[in-house]
Short mmCIF file of C-alpha atoms in Angstrom, two decimals:
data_model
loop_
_atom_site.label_atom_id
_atom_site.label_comp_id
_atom_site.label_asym_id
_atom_site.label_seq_id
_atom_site.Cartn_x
_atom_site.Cartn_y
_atom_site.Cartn_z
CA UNK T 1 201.08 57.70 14.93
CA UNK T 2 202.73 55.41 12.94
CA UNK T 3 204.36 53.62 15.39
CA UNK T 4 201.06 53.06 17.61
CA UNK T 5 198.81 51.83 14.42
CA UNK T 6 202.26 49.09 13.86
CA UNK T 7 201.99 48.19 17.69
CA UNK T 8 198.23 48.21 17.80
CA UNK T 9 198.02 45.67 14.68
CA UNK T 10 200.89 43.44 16.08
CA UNK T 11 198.89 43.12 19.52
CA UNK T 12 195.65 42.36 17.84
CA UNK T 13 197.18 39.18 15.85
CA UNK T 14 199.44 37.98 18.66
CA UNK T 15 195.79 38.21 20.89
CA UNK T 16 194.01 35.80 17.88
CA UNK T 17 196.80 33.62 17.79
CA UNK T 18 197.35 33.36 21.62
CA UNK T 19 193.52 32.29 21.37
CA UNK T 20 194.04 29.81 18.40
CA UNK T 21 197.26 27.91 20.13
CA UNK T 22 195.33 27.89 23.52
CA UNK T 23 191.89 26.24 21.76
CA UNK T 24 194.35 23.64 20.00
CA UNK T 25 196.87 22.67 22.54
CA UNK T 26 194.20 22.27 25.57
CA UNK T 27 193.97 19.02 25.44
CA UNK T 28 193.22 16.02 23.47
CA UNK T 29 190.70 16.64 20.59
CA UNK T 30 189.17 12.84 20.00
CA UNK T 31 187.85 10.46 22.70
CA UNK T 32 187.59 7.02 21.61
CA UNK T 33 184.51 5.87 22.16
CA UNK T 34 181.53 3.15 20.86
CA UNK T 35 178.65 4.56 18.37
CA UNK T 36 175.94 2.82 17.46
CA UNK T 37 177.23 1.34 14.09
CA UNK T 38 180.87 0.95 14.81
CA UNK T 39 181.44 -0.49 18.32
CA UNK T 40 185.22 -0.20 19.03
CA UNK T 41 186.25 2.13 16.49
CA UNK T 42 187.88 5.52 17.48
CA UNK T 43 185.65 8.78 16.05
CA UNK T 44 186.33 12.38 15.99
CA UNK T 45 182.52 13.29 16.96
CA UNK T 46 182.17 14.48 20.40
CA UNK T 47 180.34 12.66 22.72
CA UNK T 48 178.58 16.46 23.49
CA UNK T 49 178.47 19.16 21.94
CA UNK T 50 180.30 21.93 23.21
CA UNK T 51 182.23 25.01 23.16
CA UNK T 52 184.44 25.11 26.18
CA UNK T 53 187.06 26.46 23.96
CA UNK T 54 185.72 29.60 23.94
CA UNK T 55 185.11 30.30 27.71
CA UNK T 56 186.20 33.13 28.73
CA UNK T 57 188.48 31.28 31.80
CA UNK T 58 190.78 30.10 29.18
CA UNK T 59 191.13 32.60 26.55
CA UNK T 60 191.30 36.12 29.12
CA UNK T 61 194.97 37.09 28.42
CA UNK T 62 194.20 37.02 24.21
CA UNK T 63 191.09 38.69 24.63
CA UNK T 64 193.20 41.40 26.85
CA UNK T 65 196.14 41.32 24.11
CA UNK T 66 193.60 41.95 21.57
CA UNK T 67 191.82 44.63 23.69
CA UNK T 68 194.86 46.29 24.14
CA UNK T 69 195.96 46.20 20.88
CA UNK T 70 192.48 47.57 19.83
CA UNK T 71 192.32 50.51 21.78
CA UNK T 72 196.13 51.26 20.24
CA UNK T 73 194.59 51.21 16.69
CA UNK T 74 191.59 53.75 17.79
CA UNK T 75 193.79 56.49 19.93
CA UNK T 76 195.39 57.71 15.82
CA UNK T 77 191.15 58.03 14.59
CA UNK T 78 190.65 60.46 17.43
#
């Protein structure tokens, strides 16, 4: 029971960091480009807003880490 709860918590967090390192390490955050006021000058606003991060393409094996891990955490309650 133990062991399962242990297992169950470890998948859970490696599933939420799997998902964190994926959403920083895809690919370059800032995209140098002109604004209005500041023609030239590199910004970190996005050109669109957007949250391809969190598509569900990208981030499937976390989600079924975390899933996993999940149902491991439930099977002690019943």
């Amino acid at each position: 029971m133990t062991t399962t709860t242990l297992i169950g918590a470890l998948l859970v967090t490696c599933g939420v960091v799997y998902m964190a390192i994926a959403a920083i390490f895809r690919g370059r955050m800032t995209d140098p480009h002109s604004s209005a006021g500041n023609r030239g000058a590199p910004t970190l606003e996005p050109r669109r807003a957007g949250l391809g991060f969190l598509g569900a393409k990208a981030n499937w094996p976390g989600v079924l880490i975390a899933t996993i891990g999940l149902v491991l955490l439930l099977i002690p309650a019943m």
